[in-house]
Short mmCIF file of C-alpha atoms in Angstrom, two decimals:
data_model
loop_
_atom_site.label_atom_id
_atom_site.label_comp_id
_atom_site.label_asym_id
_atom_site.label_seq_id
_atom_site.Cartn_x
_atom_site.Cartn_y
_atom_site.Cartn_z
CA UNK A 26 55.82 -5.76 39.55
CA UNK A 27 57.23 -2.76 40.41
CA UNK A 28 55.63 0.56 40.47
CA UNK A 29 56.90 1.62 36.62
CA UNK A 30 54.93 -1.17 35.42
CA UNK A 31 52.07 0.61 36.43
CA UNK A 32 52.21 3.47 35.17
CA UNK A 33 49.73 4.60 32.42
CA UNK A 34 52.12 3.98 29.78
CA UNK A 35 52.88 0.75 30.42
CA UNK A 36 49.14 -0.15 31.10
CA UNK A 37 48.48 1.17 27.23
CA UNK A 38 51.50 -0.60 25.85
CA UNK A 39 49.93 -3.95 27.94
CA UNK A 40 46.48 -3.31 26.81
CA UNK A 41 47.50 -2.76 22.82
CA UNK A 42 49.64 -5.80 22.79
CA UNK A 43 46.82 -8.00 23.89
CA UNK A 44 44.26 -6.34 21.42
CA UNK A 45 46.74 -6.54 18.51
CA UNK A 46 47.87 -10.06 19.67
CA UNK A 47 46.91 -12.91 16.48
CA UNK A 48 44.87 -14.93 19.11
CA UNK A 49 42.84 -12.31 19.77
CA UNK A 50 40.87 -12.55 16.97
CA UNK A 51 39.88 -16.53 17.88
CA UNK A 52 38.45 -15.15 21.07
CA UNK A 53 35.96 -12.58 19.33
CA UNK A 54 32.36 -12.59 19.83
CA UNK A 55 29.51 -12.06 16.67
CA UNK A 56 30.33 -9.44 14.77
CA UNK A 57 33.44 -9.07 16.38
CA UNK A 58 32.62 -7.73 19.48
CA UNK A 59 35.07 -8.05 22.51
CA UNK A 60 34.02 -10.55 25.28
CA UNK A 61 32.57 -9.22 28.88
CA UNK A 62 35.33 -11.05 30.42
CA UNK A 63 37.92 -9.08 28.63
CA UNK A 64 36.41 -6.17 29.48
CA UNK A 65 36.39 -7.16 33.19
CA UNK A 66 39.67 -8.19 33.52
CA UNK A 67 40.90 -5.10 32.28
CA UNK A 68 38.66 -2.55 34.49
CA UNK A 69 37.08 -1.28 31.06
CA UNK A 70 33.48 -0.15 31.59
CA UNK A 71 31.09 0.84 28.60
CA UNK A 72 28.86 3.75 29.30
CA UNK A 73 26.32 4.52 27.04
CA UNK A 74 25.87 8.08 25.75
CA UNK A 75 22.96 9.55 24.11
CA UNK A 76 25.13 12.60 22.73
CA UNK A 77 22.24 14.65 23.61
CA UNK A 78 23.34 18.64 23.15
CA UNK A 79 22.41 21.88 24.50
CA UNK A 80 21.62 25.16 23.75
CA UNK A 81 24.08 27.17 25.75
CA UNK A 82 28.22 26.20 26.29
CA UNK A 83 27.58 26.05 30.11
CA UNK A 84 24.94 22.95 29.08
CA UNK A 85 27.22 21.00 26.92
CA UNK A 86 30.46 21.65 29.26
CA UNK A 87 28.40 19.88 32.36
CA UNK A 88 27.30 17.11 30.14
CA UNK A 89 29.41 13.62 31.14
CA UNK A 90 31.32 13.21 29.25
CA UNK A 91 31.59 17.01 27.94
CA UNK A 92 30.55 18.39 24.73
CA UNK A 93 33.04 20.60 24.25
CA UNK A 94 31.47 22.55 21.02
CA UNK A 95 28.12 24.55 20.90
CA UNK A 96 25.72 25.25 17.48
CA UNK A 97 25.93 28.06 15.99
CA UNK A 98 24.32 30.89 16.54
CA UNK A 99 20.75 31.49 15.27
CA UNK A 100 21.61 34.29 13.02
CA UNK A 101 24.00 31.92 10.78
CA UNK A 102 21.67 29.41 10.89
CA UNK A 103 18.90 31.58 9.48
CA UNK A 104 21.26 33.56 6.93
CA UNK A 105 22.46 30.45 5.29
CA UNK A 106 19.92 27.93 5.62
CA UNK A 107 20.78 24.37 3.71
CA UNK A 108 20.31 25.13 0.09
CA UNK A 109 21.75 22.13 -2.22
CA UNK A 110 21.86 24.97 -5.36
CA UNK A 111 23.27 27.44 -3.58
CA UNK A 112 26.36 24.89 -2.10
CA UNK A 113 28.01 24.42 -5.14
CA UNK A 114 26.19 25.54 -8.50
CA UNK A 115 29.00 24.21 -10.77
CA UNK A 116 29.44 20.57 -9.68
CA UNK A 117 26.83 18.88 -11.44
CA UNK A 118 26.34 15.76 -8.53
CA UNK A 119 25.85 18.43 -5.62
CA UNK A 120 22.38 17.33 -5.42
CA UNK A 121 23.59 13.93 -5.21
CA UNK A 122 26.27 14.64 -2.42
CA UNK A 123 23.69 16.48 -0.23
CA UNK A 124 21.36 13.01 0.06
CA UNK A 125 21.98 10.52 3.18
CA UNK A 126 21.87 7.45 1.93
CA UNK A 127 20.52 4.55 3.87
CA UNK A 128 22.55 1.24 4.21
CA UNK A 129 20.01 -1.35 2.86
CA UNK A 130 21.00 -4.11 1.06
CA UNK A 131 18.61 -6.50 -0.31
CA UNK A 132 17.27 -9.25 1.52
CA UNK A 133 18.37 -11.48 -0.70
CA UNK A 134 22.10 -10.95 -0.17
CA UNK A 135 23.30 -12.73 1.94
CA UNK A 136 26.91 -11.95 2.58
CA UNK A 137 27.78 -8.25 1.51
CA UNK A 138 31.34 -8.25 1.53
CA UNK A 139 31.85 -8.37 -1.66
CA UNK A 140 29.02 -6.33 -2.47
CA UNK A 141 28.69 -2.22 -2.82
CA UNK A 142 26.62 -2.80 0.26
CA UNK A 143 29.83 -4.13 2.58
CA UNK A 144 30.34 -2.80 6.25
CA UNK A 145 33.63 -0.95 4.78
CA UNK A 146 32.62 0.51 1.82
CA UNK A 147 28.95 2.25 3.59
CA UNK A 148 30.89 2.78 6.86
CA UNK A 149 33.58 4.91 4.86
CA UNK A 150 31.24 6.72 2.50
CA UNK A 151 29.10 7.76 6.23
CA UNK A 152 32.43 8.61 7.94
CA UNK A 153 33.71 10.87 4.89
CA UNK A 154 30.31 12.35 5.04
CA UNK A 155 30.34 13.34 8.75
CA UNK A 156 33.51 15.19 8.77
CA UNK A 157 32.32 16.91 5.52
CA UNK A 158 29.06 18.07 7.36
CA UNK A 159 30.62 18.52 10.83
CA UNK A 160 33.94 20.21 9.45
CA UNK A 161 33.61 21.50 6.63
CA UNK A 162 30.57 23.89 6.78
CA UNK A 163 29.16 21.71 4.27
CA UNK A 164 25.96 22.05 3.03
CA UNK A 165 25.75 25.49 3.90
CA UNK A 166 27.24 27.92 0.87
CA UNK A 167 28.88 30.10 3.83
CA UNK A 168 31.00 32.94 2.84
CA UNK A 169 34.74 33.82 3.42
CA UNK A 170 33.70 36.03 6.45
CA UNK A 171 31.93 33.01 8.56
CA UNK A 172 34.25 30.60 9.92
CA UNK A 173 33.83 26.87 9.48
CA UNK A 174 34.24 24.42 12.16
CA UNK A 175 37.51 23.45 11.73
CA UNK A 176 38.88 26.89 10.59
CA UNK A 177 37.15 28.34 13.94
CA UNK A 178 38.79 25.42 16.11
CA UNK A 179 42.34 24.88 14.49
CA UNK A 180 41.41 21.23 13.67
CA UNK A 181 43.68 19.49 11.29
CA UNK A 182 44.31 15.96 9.90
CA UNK A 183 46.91 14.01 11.55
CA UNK A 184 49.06 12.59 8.06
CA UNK A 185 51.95 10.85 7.71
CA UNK A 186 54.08 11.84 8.60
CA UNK A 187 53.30 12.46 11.81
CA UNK A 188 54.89 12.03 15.70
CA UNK A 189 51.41 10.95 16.55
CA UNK A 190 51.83 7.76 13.86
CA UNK A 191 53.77 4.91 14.54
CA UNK A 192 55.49 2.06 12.82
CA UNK A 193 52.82 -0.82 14.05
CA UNK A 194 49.40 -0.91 13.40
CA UNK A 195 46.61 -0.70 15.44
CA UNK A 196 44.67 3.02 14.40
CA UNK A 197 44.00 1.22 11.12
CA UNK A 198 44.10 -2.72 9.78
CA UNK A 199 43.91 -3.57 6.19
CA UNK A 200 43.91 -7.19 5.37
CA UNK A 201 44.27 -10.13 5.40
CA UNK A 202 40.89 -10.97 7.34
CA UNK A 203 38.32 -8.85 5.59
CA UNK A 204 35.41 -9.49 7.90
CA UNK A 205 37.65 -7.90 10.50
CA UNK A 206 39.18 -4.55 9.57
CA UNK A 207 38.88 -1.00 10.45
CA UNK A 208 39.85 2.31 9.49
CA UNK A 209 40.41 5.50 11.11
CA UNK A 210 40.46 8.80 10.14
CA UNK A 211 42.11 11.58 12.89
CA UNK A 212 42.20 14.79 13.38
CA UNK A 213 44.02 17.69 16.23
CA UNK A 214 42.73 21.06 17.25
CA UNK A 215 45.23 23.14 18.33
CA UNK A 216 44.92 24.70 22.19
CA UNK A 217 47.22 27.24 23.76
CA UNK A 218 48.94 27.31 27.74
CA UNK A 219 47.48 31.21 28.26
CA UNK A 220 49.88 33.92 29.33
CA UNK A 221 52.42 34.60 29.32
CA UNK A 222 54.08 32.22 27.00
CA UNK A 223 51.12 30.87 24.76
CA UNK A 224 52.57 27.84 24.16
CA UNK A 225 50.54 26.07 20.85
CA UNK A 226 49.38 22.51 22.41
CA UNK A 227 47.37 19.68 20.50
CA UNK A 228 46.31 17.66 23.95
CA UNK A 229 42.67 16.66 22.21
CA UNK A 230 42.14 14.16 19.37
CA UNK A 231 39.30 13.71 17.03
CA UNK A 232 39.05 10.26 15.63
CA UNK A 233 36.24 8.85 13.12
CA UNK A 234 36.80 4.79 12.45
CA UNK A 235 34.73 2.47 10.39
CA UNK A 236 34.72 -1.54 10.46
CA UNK A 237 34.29 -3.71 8.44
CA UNK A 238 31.06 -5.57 10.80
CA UNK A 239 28.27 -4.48 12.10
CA UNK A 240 28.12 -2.48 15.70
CA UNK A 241 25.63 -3.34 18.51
CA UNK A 242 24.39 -1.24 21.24
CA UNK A 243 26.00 -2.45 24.47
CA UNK A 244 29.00 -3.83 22.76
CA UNK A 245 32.46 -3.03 21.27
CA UNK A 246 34.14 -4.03 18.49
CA UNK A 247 37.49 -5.31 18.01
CA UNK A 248 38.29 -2.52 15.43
CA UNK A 249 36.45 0.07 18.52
CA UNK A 250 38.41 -0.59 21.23
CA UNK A 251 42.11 -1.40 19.45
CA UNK A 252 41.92 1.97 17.46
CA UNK A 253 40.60 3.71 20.60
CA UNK A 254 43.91 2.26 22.99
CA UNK A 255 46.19 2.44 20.24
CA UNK A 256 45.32 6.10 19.78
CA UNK A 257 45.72 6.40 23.38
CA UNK A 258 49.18 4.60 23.84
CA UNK A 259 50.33 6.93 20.50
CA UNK A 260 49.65 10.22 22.62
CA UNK A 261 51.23 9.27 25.47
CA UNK A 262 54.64 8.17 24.07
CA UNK A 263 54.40 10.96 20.71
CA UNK A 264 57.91 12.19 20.56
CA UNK A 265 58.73 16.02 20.84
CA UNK A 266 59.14 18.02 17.86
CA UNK A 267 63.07 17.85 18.32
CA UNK A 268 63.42 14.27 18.35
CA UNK A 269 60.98 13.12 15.64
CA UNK A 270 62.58 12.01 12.13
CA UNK A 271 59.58 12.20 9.24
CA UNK A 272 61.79 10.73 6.52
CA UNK A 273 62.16 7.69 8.94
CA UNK A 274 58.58 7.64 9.20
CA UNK A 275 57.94 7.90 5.66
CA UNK A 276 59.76 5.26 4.71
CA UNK A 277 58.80 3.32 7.14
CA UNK A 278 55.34 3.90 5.95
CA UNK A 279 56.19 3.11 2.22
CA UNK A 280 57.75 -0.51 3.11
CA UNK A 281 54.32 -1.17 5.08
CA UNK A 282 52.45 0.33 1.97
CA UNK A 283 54.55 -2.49 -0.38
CA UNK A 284 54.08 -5.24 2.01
CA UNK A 285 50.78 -4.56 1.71
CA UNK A 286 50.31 -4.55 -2.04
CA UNK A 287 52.25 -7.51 -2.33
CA UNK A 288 49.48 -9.43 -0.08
CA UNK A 289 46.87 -8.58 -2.22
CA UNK A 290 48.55 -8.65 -6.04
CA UNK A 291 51.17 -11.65 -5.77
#
């Protein structure tokens, strides 16, 4: 093999073909977690991470990983304390937003795929509810002057289209196995190369992804680890700005979209 074959590149490329690969899904664990041996023969080691944060930046920076974002200060947190009236008086189900709601089903179901209680539907409603909390500002009513998260931070959505996105899947998967999909939603904060030039980078991505099984601690899914690489492979081979086409993508995109429909309304 020569030494191009190992470069990082080509390892991602390897890595995503062999999680995207039809067979792998006959070689999936409960729940669709990924076998040890995989794992192994790949060098890929799980570390487990409390997510434990700080009070002070230097804290979080010389955590391991990093946190790279401290709470705010005091004096916000004081001024505009949680207040489910104050959030947003006029929409009648504000209330109703504000509650976490715990995924119980009952004990007599069985298999909840079908159900309101399915992997997919709770994992998206907690996922949409996270960025709206973590992003957003929400449920503080916070006023023009204090910045949100994502207003503070330059973090956007990545949408189609996109130079991130690519033609093959592997961020998302819709169908046709519904006890093994996933679903990703990503976002970019902008950074900037300092003096003198100030070049506007996006080297960071932020990526929430539901499944459509349930997680265990010490393992990773199929969904887990094939959004994680493919999101990894997409950054390292994302076009320049020059020499990306987003009508291409978009229709691209669309045929996928029809293919799609067609699979599920002959």
């Amino acid at each position: 093999m020569s030494p191009a074959e190992y470069s990082p590149r080509k390892k991602l490329e390897s890595l995503r073909n062999a999680l995207v690969d039809p067979e792998m899904d006959k070689r999936l664990l409960d729940d669709n977690s990924i076998p040890r041996k995989f794992l192994a023969d790949r060098n890929i080691i799980l570390i487990r991470h409390d997510f434990d944060i700080h009070d002070t930046a230097a804290g979080n920076l010389a955590s391991d990983p990093p946190i790279l974002f401290i709470p705010r200060s005091e004096d916000v947190l004081s001024k505009f304390p949680l207040d489910p009236d104050a959030y947003d008086p006029e929409t009648p189900d504000a209330k109703a937003d504000l509650k976490f709601s715990d995924y119980a089903p009952p004990p007599d179901i069985k298999n909840t795929h079908h159900t309101r209680w399915s992997p997919t539907t709770r994992g998206r409603w907690l996922a949409t509810y996270l960025i709206k909390w973590a992003l957003s500002g929400f449920p503080r009513a916070l006023p023009a002057d204090v910045l949100t998260l994502s207003e503070e931070c330059g973090i956007c959505p990545v949408m189609v289209p996109h130079p991130f996105n690519r033609k093959d899947f592997g961020i998302s998967r819709h169908g046709p196995n519904i006890y093994n999909c996933w679903e990703s939603y990503i976002f970019e904060y902008m950074a900037t190369t300092g003096p003198p030039n100030y070049e506007t980078l996006y080297p960071h991505l932020i990526m929430v992804t539901f499944n459509s099984c349930t997680g265990h601690d010490g393992w990773i899914t199929h969904g887990e680890l094939t959004s994680i690489v493919t999101a990894m492979r997409n950054r390292a081979v994302q076009p320049a700005p020059e020499f990306f086409d987003p009508q291409e993508q978009m229709d691209c995109f669309e045929g996928q979209l029809n293919e799609h429909r067609s699979r599920i309304d002959p």
